[in-house]
């Protein structure tokens, strides 16, 4: 359940490209190369070989290997560094966690790139920390398996293979740029040399704020080869992937999610419901605060059945509502959602 809709495709390659720039009083790139990152050094984690202003591989096309250089973390250290990110699955018996890249930012903040091996799945997380080593924000780059037919889209007439690549770079310490390239070829092409049916490049630009949090400022199609019809399932899938690329801090997410919830196809879509669940689960406070402050929103019509059927446990929901700071927002949530959750389910399969 935790990894639903973090599909990234066959042959995923992620790289982190970093450019030198000002750090606004934080640790410099050269200092990090010489002395490491203080909070990581205090944990006994030497990341000096991973600090660079050049390209860093974040993904290996071989699902059994992890890009090098890397530092494998012990289970206890992985939990300490990633416990604030429940969707990573850290703590599972099969999880192996690696740091594969580090980039100092402004004001003592730092960007750390993780690869998590969960069985044969590999997941990439980009996480910002403050000087004390507290998680400030994160971007879920995604999860991928080995070669996959159809990806997460259901084509009734034929099978196709999808491939993705992702490139990230930090510019001047205050902007993160991520480019995702996706393409589709006939599954019958065993050589992989055929012309893609379509090729889509989506560009994501994030502002890195002074406190280390991230704000998605742009998500758009940059280039498209071939044709995608308006009813092609890939279009809806890419729209949902855009939602999952918002940082955990959630700047600007909820209005976008609300707009997607107005679409009739999404209102009845189990896939869209899974995305709504994922966005609530990874950071409940901004999700619920927005719901409470915006009565009459469209997201609630998708979220409430998750509560009614026990997919979101009532006790957990009420605990999260109590954390909402605004008394009026709490009251609204208790009135609109507090009577829900009478059924027991615990899985999206209940829907």
mmCIF file of C-alpha atoms in Angstrom, residues 1-349:
data_model
loop_
_atom_site.group_PDB
_atom_site.id
_atom_site.type_symbol
_atom_site.label_atom_id
_atom_site.label_comp_id
_atom_site.label_asym_id
_atom_site.label_seq_id
_atom_site.Cartn_x
_atom_site.Cartn_y
_atom_site.Cartn_z
ATOM 1 C CA UNK A 1 0.000 0.000 0.000
ATOM 2 C CA UNK A 2 2.734 2.400 0.931
ATOM 3 C CA UNK A 3 4.389 2.233 -2.452
ATOM 4 C CA UNK A 4 1.263 2.500 -4.614
ATOM 5 C CA UNK A 5 1.677 5.105 -7.334
ATOM 6 C CA UNK A 6 5.327 5.624 -6.911
ATOM 7 C CA UNK A 7 5.915 3.722 -10.139
ATOM 8 C CA UNK A 8 8.807 5.209 -12.086
ATOM 9 C CA UNK A 9 9.131 2.736 -14.935
ATOM 10 C CA UNK A 10 11.620 0.295 -16.359
ATOM 11 C CA UNK A 11 15.249 1.297 -16.609
ATOM 12 C CA UNK A 12 14.932 4.242 -14.223
ATOM 13 C CA UNK A 13 17.981 6.458 -13.965
ATOM 14 C CA UNK A 14 18.176 9.324 -11.500
ATOM 15 C CA UNK A 15 21.036 11.773 -11.220
ATOM 16 C CA UNK A 16 21.623 14.745 -8.972
ATOM 17 C CA UNK A 17 23.487 17.569 -10.667
ATOM 18 C CA UNK A 18 24.758 20.324 -8.413
ATOM 19 C CA UNK A 19 26.230 23.703 -9.214
ATOM 20 C CA UNK A 20 28.384 25.860 -6.963
ATOM 21 C CA UNK A 21 26.673 28.811 -5.378
ATOM 22 C CA UNK A 22 26.301 30.909 -2.264
ATOM 23 C CA UNK A 23 25.289 29.226 0.951
ATOM 24 C CA UNK A 24 24.053 32.221 2.946
ATOM 25 C CA UNK A 25 26.189 31.522 6.013
ATOM 26 C CA UNK A 26 25.867 27.736 5.951
ATOM 27 C CA UNK A 27 28.611 25.181 5.519
ATOM 28 C CA UNK A 28 30.383 25.579 2.188
ATOM 29 C CA UNK A 29 30.896 22.848 -0.350
ATOM 30 C CA UNK A 30 34.657 22.764 0.318
ATOM 31 C CA UNK A 31 34.120 22.629 4.090
ATOM 32 C CA UNK A 32 31.693 19.728 3.659
ATOM 33 C CA UNK A 33 34.198 17.891 1.477
ATOM 34 C CA UNK A 34 36.921 18.347 4.087
ATOM 35 C CA UNK A 35 34.980 17.998 7.336
ATOM 36 C CA UNK A 36 31.694 16.304 6.417
ATOM 37 C CA UNK A 37 28.230 17.375 7.582
ATOM 38 C CA UNK A 38 28.331 18.060 11.354
ATOM 39 C CA UNK A 39 25.084 16.329 12.390
ATOM 40 C CA UNK A 40 25.936 13.274 10.295
ATOM 41 C CA UNK A 41 29.500 13.192 11.615
ATOM 42 C CA UNK A 42 28.057 13.249 15.150
ATOM 43 C CA UNK A 43 26.149 10.063 14.239
ATOM 44 C CA UNK A 44 29.330 8.479 12.930
ATOM 45 C CA UNK A 45 28.289 8.836 9.263
ATOM 46 C CA UNK A 46 31.160 10.009 7.045
ATOM 47 C CA UNK A 47 29.673 11.428 3.837
ATOM 48 C CA UNK A 48 32.740 13.343 2.660
ATOM 49 C CA UNK A 49 33.154 11.135 -0.445
ATOM 50 C CA UNK A 50 29.527 11.883 -1.390
ATOM 51 C CA UNK A 51 29.763 15.685 -1.264
ATOM 52 C CA UNK A 52 30.327 17.012 -4.749
ATOM 53 C CA UNK A 53 29.328 19.713 -7.189
ATOM 54 C CA UNK A 54 29.349 17.206 -10.023
ATOM 55 C CA UNK A 55 26.896 14.570 -11.184
ATOM 56 C CA UNK A 56 25.769 12.009 -8.645
ATOM 57 C CA UNK A 57 24.067 8.805 -9.757
ATOM 58 C CA UNK A 58 20.935 8.165 -7.740
ATOM 59 C CA UNK A 59 19.706 5.163 -9.649
ATOM 60 C CA UNK A 60 21.193 2.000 -11.026
ATOM 61 C CA UNK A 61 19.518 0.304 -13.984
ATOM 62 C CA UNK A 62 20.414 -2.970 -12.280
ATOM 63 C CA UNK A 63 17.776 -3.479 -9.563
ATOM 64 C CA UNK A 64 20.239 -5.579 -7.561
ATOM 65 C CA UNK A 65 22.849 -2.832 -7.215
ATOM 66 C CA UNK A 66 23.088 0.656 -5.717
ATOM 67 C CA UNK A 67 25.045 3.543 -7.286
ATOM 68 C CA UNK A 68 28.564 4.091 -5.995
ATOM 69 C CA UNK A 69 29.985 5.785 -4.054
ATOM 70 C CA UNK A 70 27.485 5.273 -1.279
ATOM 71 C CA UNK A 71 27.259 4.888 2.463
ATOM 72 C CA UNK A 72 25.012 2.133 3.765
ATOM 73 C CA UNK A 73 23.268 3.055 7.001
ATOM 74 C CA UNK A 74 22.606 0.731 9.895
ATOM 75 C CA UNK A 75 18.941 0.093 10.631
ATOM 76 C CA UNK A 76 19.065 2.303 13.722
ATOM 77 C CA UNK A 77 20.656 5.220 11.845
ATOM 78 C CA UNK A 78 18.194 4.856 8.964
ATOM 79 C CA UNK A 79 15.301 5.086 11.407
ATOM 80 C CA UNK A 80 16.822 8.161 13.073
ATOM 81 C CA UNK A 81 17.231 9.947 9.747
ATOM 82 C CA UNK A 82 13.985 8.898 8.056
ATOM 83 C CA UNK A 83 11.474 8.204 10.831
ATOM 84 C CA UNK A 84 9.699 11.466 9.962
ATOM 85 C CA UNK A 85 8.912 10.052 6.492
ATOM 86 C CA UNK A 86 6.530 7.112 7.083
ATOM 87 C CA UNK A 87 6.087 6.289 3.391
ATOM 88 C CA UNK A 88 9.723 5.199 3.093
ATOM 89 C CA UNK A 89 8.994 1.926 4.882
ATOM 90 C CA UNK A 90 12.142 2.253 7.009
ATOM 91 C CA UNK A 91 12.094 -0.346 9.749
ATOM 92 C CA UNK A 92 10.929 -3.165 7.489
ATOM 93 C CA UNK A 93 13.111 -6.245 7.661
ATOM 94 C CA UNK A 94 13.987 -6.031 3.967
ATOM 95 C CA UNK A 95 14.915 -2.327 3.909
ATOM 96 C CA UNK A 96 18.499 -1.348 3.097
ATOM 97 C CA UNK A 97 19.144 2.382 3.191
ATOM 98 C CA UNK A 98 22.002 4.159 1.428
ATOM 99 C CA UNK A 99 23.100 7.775 1.200
ATOM 100 C CA UNK A 100 24.301 8.399 -2.347
ATOM 101 C CA UNK A 101 24.648 12.175 -2.502
ATOM 102 C CA UNK A 102 24.911 15.253 -0.280
ATOM 103 C CA UNK A 103 24.650 18.949 -1.142
ATOM 104 C CA UNK A 104 25.031 21.820 1.366
ATOM 105 C CA UNK A 105 22.384 24.539 1.005
ATOM 106 C CA UNK A 106 21.748 27.963 2.509
ATOM 107 C CA UNK A 107 21.639 28.742 6.242
ATOM 108 C CA UNK A 108 23.266 25.488 7.307
ATOM 109 C CA UNK A 109 20.619 23.324 5.631
ATOM 110 C CA UNK A 110 21.619 20.299 3.603
ATOM 111 C CA UNK A 111 20.054 18.144 0.890
ATOM 112 C CA UNK A 112 20.621 14.390 1.308
ATOM 113 C CA UNK A 113 19.806 11.868 -1.422
ATOM 114 C CA UNK A 114 18.771 8.407 -0.249
ATOM 115 C CA UNK A 115 18.277 5.138 -2.083
ATOM 116 C CA UNK A 116 16.183 2.579 -0.235
ATOM 117 C CA UNK A 117 16.182 -1.045 -1.327
ATOM 118 C CA UNK A 118 12.922 -2.752 -0.344
ATOM 119 C CA UNK A 119 13.301 -6.229 -1.757
ATOM 120 C CA UNK A 120 13.902 -5.665 -5.481
ATOM 121 C CA UNK A 121 12.314 -2.217 -5.365
ATOM 122 C CA UNK A 122 14.519 0.833 -5.115
ATOM 123 C CA UNK A 123 13.177 4.136 -3.893
ATOM 124 C CA UNK A 124 14.771 7.567 -4.106
ATOM 125 C CA UNK A 125 14.068 10.276 -1.532
ATOM 126 C CA UNK A 126 15.492 13.793 -1.555
ATOM 127 C CA UNK A 127 15.409 15.155 1.997
ATOM 128 C CA UNK A 128 16.392 18.547 3.394
ATOM 129 C CA UNK A 129 17.671 18.819 6.966
ATOM 130 C CA UNK A 130 18.456 21.823 9.112
ATOM 131 C CA UNK A 131 21.755 22.321 10.891
ATOM 132 C CA UNK A 132 20.575 20.241 13.874
ATOM 133 C CA UNK A 133 19.725 17.270 11.647
ATOM 134 C CA UNK A 134 15.940 17.663 11.806
ATOM 135 C CA UNK A 135 13.962 16.858 8.662
ATOM 136 C CA UNK A 136 12.649 20.058 7.095
ATOM 137 C CA UNK A 137 11.146 18.764 3.857
ATOM 138 C CA UNK A 138 11.282 15.924 1.352
ATOM 139 C CA UNK A 139 10.439 14.973 -2.217
ATOM 140 C CA UNK A 140 9.338 11.450 -3.062
ATOM 141 C CA UNK A 141 11.203 10.828 -6.310
ATOM 142 C CA UNK A 142 9.684 7.385 -6.690
ATOM 143 C CA UNK A 143 9.887 3.610 -6.598
ATOM 144 C CA UNK A 144 10.698 1.310 -9.486
ATOM 145 C CA UNK A 145 10.862 -2.417 -10.114
ATOM 146 C CA UNK A 146 12.651 -4.238 -12.883
ATOM 147 C CA UNK A 147 11.289 -4.150 -16.465
ATOM 148 C CA UNK A 148 7.517 -3.805 -16.328
ATOM 149 C CA UNK A 149 4.743 -4.278 -18.868
ATOM 150 C CA UNK A 150 2.075 -1.585 -18.966
ATOM 151 C CA UNK A 151 3.520 0.360 -16.058
ATOM 152 C CA UNK A 152 0.622 1.548 -13.929
ATOM 153 C CA UNK A 153 -1.660 2.138 -16.905
ATOM 154 C CA UNK A 154 -4.076 -0.384 -18.297
ATOM 155 C CA UNK A 155 -4.081 -0.589 -22.082
ATOM 156 C CA UNK A 156 -6.745 -3.106 -23.146
ATOM 157 C CA UNK A 157 -5.517 -3.720 -26.693
ATOM 158 C CA UNK A 158 -1.788 -4.205 -26.353
ATOM 159 C CA UNK A 159 1.063 -4.336 -23.918
ATOM 160 C CA UNK A 160 3.724 -1.672 -23.875
ATOM 161 C CA UNK A 161 6.937 -1.032 -22.000
ATOM 162 C CA UNK A 162 7.557 2.282 -20.258
ATOM 163 C CA UNK A 163 10.869 3.794 -19.289
ATOM 164 C CA UNK A 164 11.701 6.845 -17.259
ATOM 165 C CA UNK A 165 14.747 8.887 -16.420
ATOM 166 C CA UNK A 166 15.010 11.586 -13.807
ATOM 167 C CA UNK A 167 17.631 14.310 -13.544
ATOM 168 C CA UNK A 168 17.915 16.717 -10.615
ATOM 169 C CA UNK A 169 20.182 19.659 -10.013
ATOM 170 C CA UNK A 170 20.575 22.354 -7.389
ATOM 171 C CA UNK A 171 21.337 25.814 -8.772
ATOM 172 C CA UNK A 172 23.015 28.438 -6.564
ATOM 173 C CA UNK A 173 21.756 26.711 -3.426
ATOM 174 C CA UNK A 174 18.222 28.064 -3.833
ATOM 175 C CA UNK A 175 16.590 26.191 -6.707
ATOM 176 C CA UNK A 176 16.087 22.491 -7.322
ATOM 177 C CA UNK A 177 15.297 21.380 -10.860
ATOM 178 C CA UNK A 178 13.909 17.933 -11.630
ATOM 179 C CA UNK A 179 13.224 16.564 -15.112
ATOM 180 C CA UNK A 180 11.337 13.321 -15.715
ATOM 181 C CA UNK A 181 11.403 11.708 -19.135
ATOM 182 C CA UNK A 182 8.869 8.979 -19.895
ATOM 183 C CA UNK A 183 8.429 6.998 -23.074
ATOM 184 C CA UNK A 184 6.342 4.144 -24.374
ATOM 185 C CA UNK A 185 7.301 1.425 -26.852
ATOM 186 C CA UNK A 186 5.636 -1.742 -28.101
ATOM 187 C CA UNK A 187 6.135 -4.631 -25.715
ATOM 188 C CA UNK A 188 6.941 -6.833 -28.692
ATOM 189 C CA UNK A 189 10.157 -4.902 -29.343
ATOM 190 C CA UNK A 190 12.684 -7.019 -27.471
ATOM 191 C CA UNK A 191 15.602 -4.891 -28.685
ATOM 192 C CA UNK A 192 14.373 -1.648 -27.175
ATOM 193 C CA UNK A 193 15.514 0.103 -30.361
ATOM 194 C CA UNK A 194 12.109 0.904 -31.830
ATOM 195 C CA UNK A 195 10.927 4.486 -32.113
ATOM 196 C CA UNK A 196 8.851 5.309 -29.026
ATOM 197 C CA UNK A 197 5.125 5.695 -29.528
ATOM 198 C CA UNK A 198 5.480 8.826 -27.443
ATOM 199 C CA UNK A 199 8.096 10.545 -25.339
ATOM 200 C CA UNK A 200 7.205 13.066 -22.660
ATOM 201 C CA UNK A 201 9.488 15.323 -20.671
ATOM 202 C CA UNK A 202 8.049 16.952 -17.571
ATOM 203 C CA UNK A 203 9.947 19.686 -15.826
ATOM 204 C CA UNK A 204 9.607 20.391 -12.086
ATOM 205 C CA UNK A 205 11.209 23.452 -10.499
ATOM 206 C CA UNK A 206 11.356 23.911 -6.724
ATOM 207 C CA UNK A 207 12.370 26.981 -4.756
ATOM 208 C CA UNK A 208 14.564 26.137 -1.783
ATOM 209 C CA UNK A 209 13.393 28.501 0.952
ATOM 210 C CA UNK A 210 15.601 29.981 3.668
ATOM 211 C CA UNK A 211 14.420 27.442 6.249
ATOM 212 C CA UNK A 212 15.199 24.514 3.931
ATOM 213 C CA UNK A 213 11.607 23.825 2.930
ATOM 214 C CA UNK A 214 10.710 23.385 -0.729
ATOM 215 C CA UNK A 215 8.039 24.935 -2.900
ATOM 216 C CA UNK A 216 7.052 23.505 -6.272
ATOM 217 C CA UNK A 217 6.846 26.516 -8.565
ATOM 218 C CA UNK A 218 6.554 24.821 -11.951
ATOM 219 C CA UNK A 219 5.381 21.494 -13.346
ATOM 220 C CA UNK A 220 4.831 21.344 -17.079
ATOM 221 C CA UNK A 221 5.357 19.293 -20.211
ATOM 222 C CA UNK A 222 8.527 20.483 -21.870
ATOM 223 C CA UNK A 223 8.698 18.193 -24.871
ATOM 224 C CA UNK A 224 6.417 15.589 -26.432
ATOM 225 C CA UNK A 225 7.112 13.245 -29.321
ATOM 226 C CA UNK A 226 4.351 11.135 -30.838
ATOM 227 C CA UNK A 227 0.712 11.488 -29.949
ATOM 228 C CA UNK A 228 -1.321 11.092 -26.785
ATOM 229 C CA UNK A 229 -5.074 11.289 -27.133
ATOM 230 C CA UNK A 230 -7.131 13.271 -24.638
ATOM 231 C CA UNK A 231 -8.516 10.006 -23.257
ATOM 232 C CA UNK A 232 -5.128 8.255 -23.078
ATOM 233 C CA UNK A 233 -4.727 6.849 -19.544
ATOM 234 C CA UNK A 234 -1.203 8.243 -19.419
ATOM 235 C CA UNK A 235 -2.554 11.788 -19.175
ATOM 236 C CA UNK A 236 -4.437 11.101 -15.942
ATOM 237 C CA UNK A 237 -1.485 9.099 -14.612
ATOM 238 C CA UNK A 238 0.953 11.953 -15.201
ATOM 239 C CA UNK A 239 -1.452 14.386 -13.515
ATOM 240 C CA UNK A 240 -1.454 12.129 -10.456
ATOM 241 C CA UNK A 241 2.328 11.787 -10.537
ATOM 242 C CA UNK A 242 2.530 15.599 -10.489
ATOM 243 C CA UNK A 243 0.594 15.578 -7.207
ATOM 244 C CA UNK A 244 3.033 13.107 -5.681
ATOM 245 C CA UNK A 245 6.005 15.272 -6.672
ATOM 246 C CA UNK A 246 4.864 18.069 -4.365
ATOM 247 C CA UNK A 247 7.161 18.340 -1.333
ATOM 248 C CA UNK A 248 5.919 17.119 2.030
ATOM 249 C CA UNK A 249 5.529 20.666 3.331
ATOM 250 C CA UNK A 250 2.657 20.900 0.867
ATOM 251 C CA UNK A 251 3.101 24.476 -0.392
ATOM 252 C CA UNK A 252 0.438 24.896 -3.085
ATOM 253 C CA UNK A 253 -0.620 21.238 -3.096
ATOM 254 C CA UNK A 254 -4.189 21.317 -1.808
ATOM 255 C CA UNK A 255 -5.698 23.739 -4.383
ATOM 256 C CA UNK A 256 -4.173 21.563 -7.114
ATOM 257 C CA UNK A 257 -5.548 18.416 -5.475
ATOM 258 C CA UNK A 258 -8.952 20.072 -5.126
ATOM 259 C CA UNK A 259 -8.965 20.937 -8.837
ATOM 260 C CA UNK A 260 -8.176 17.316 -9.750
ATOM 261 C CA UNK A 261 -10.991 16.175 -7.437
ATOM 262 C CA UNK A 262 -13.496 18.150 -9.526
ATOM 263 C CA UNK A 263 -12.874 15.902 -12.519
ATOM 264 C CA UNK A 264 -15.618 13.237 -12.827
ATOM 265 C CA UNK A 265 -13.114 10.566 -13.847
ATOM 266 C CA UNK A 266 -11.105 11.141 -10.672
ATOM 267 C CA UNK A 267 -14.094 11.274 -8.333
ATOM 268 C CA UNK A 268 -14.848 7.647 -9.141
ATOM 269 C CA UNK A 269 -11.244 6.526 -9.541
ATOM 270 C CA UNK A 270 -9.716 4.120 -7.063
ATOM 271 C CA UNK A 271 -6.317 5.283 -8.331
ATOM 272 C CA UNK A 272 -7.058 8.907 -7.449
ATOM 273 C CA UNK A 273 -8.424 7.817 -4.077
ATOM 274 C CA UNK A 274 -5.091 6.080 -3.421
ATOM 275 C CA UNK A 275 -3.260 9.319 -4.197
ATOM 276 C CA UNK A 276 -5.500 11.288 -1.803
ATOM 277 C CA UNK A 277 -4.829 8.692 0.895
ATOM 278 C CA UNK A 278 -1.078 8.859 0.265
ATOM 279 C CA UNK A 279 -1.015 12.652 0.502
ATOM 280 C CA UNK A 280 -2.954 12.608 3.779
ATOM 281 C CA UNK A 281 -0.903 9.820 5.286
ATOM 282 C CA UNK A 282 2.516 11.309 4.583
ATOM 283 C CA UNK A 283 1.701 14.681 6.236
ATOM 284 C CA UNK A 284 -1.745 14.883 7.894
ATOM 285 C CA UNK A 285 -1.481 18.348 9.472
ATOM 286 C CA UNK A 286 -1.421 20.599 6.368
ATOM 287 C CA UNK A 287 -3.895 18.271 4.633
ATOM 288 C CA UNK A 288 -6.465 18.513 7.444
ATOM 289 C CA UNK A 289 -5.824 22.200 8.127
ATOM 290 C CA UNK A 290 -6.702 23.019 4.527
ATOM 291 C CA UNK A 291 -9.823 20.824 4.656
ATOM 292 C CA UNK A 292 -10.960 22.533 7.850
ATOM 293 C CA UNK A 293 -10.355 26.014 6.474
ATOM 294 C CA UNK A 294 -12.103 25.305 3.170
ATOM 295 C CA UNK A 295 -15.622 23.919 3.718
ATOM 296 C CA UNK A 296 -17.277 22.919 0.466
ATOM 297 C CA UNK A 297 -14.036 21.650 -1.035
ATOM 298 C CA UNK A 298 -14.039 18.686 -3.423
ATOM 299 C CA UNK A 299 -11.239 16.673 -1.785
ATOM 300 C CA UNK A 300 -13.459 15.821 1.171
ATOM 301 C CA UNK A 301 -15.860 13.838 -1.035
ATOM 302 C CA UNK A 302 -12.925 11.572 -1.928
ATOM 303 C CA UNK A 303 -11.371 11.479 1.542
ATOM 304 C CA UNK A 304 -14.459 10.845 3.656
ATOM 305 C CA UNK A 305 -15.139 7.318 2.266
ATOM 306 C CA UNK A 306 -11.622 6.394 3.404
ATOM 307 C CA UNK A 307 -12.714 7.335 6.927
ATOM 308 C CA UNK A 308 -16.162 5.756 6.636
ATOM 309 C CA UNK A 309 -14.653 2.401 5.672
ATOM 310 C CA UNK A 310 -11.873 2.480 8.243
ATOM 311 C CA UNK A 311 -9.019 2.817 5.755
ATOM 312 C CA UNK A 312 -8.113 5.902 7.778
ATOM 313 C CA UNK A 313 -8.645 4.704 11.375
ATOM 314 C CA UNK A 314 -10.959 6.916 13.395
ATOM 315 C CA UNK A 315 -8.628 7.158 16.387
ATOM 316 C CA UNK A 316 -5.741 8.231 14.150
ATOM 317 C CA UNK A 317 -7.925 10.796 12.384
ATOM 318 C CA UNK A 318 -9.139 12.305 15.663
ATOM 319 C CA UNK A 319 -5.564 12.466 16.938
ATOM 320 C CA UNK A 320 -4.523 14.302 13.776
ATOM 321 C CA UNK A 321 -7.492 16.691 14.001
ATOM 322 C CA UNK A 322 -6.504 17.604 17.575
ATOM 323 C CA UNK A 323 -3.127 18.746 16.224
ATOM 324 C CA UNK A 324 -4.754 21.330 13.916
ATOM 325 C CA UNK A 325 -3.972 24.739 15.428
ATOM 326 C CA UNK A 326 -7.051 26.683 14.321
ATOM 327 C CA UNK A 327 -10.010 26.112 16.707
ATOM 328 C CA UNK A 328 -12.500 26.865 13.924
ATOM 329 C CA UNK A 329 -10.798 24.430 11.538
ATOM 330 C CA UNK A 330 -10.827 21.737 14.255
ATOM 331 C CA UNK A 331 -14.523 22.347 14.876
ATOM 332 C CA UNK A 332 -15.305 22.089 11.177
ATOM 333 C CA UNK A 333 -13.346 18.832 10.863
ATOM 334 C CA UNK A 334 -14.986 17.297 13.932
ATOM 335 C CA UNK A 335 -18.436 18.146 12.610
ATOM 336 C CA UNK A 336 -17.795 16.959 9.064
ATOM 337 C CA UNK A 337 -15.553 13.953 9.703
ATOM 338 C CA UNK A 338 -15.925 13.155 13.398
ATOM 339 C CA UNK A 339 -18.997 10.948 12.957
ATOM 340 C CA UNK A 340 -17.249 8.829 10.333
ATOM 341 C CA UNK A 341 -15.105 5.776 10.767
ATOM 342 C CA UNK A 342 -17.750 3.405 12.127
ATOM 343 C CA UNK A 343 -16.797 0.575 9.767
ATOM 344 C CA UNK A 344 -13.553 -1.341 10.003
ATOM 345 C CA UNK A 345 -11.431 -1.909 6.954
ATOM 346 C CA UNK A 346 -7.829 -0.808 7.024
ATOM 347 C CA UNK A 347 -7.017 -1.217 3.344
ATOM 348 C CA UNK A 348 -7.890 0.424 0.078
ATOM 349 C CA UNK A 349 -9.201 -2.937 -1.035
#
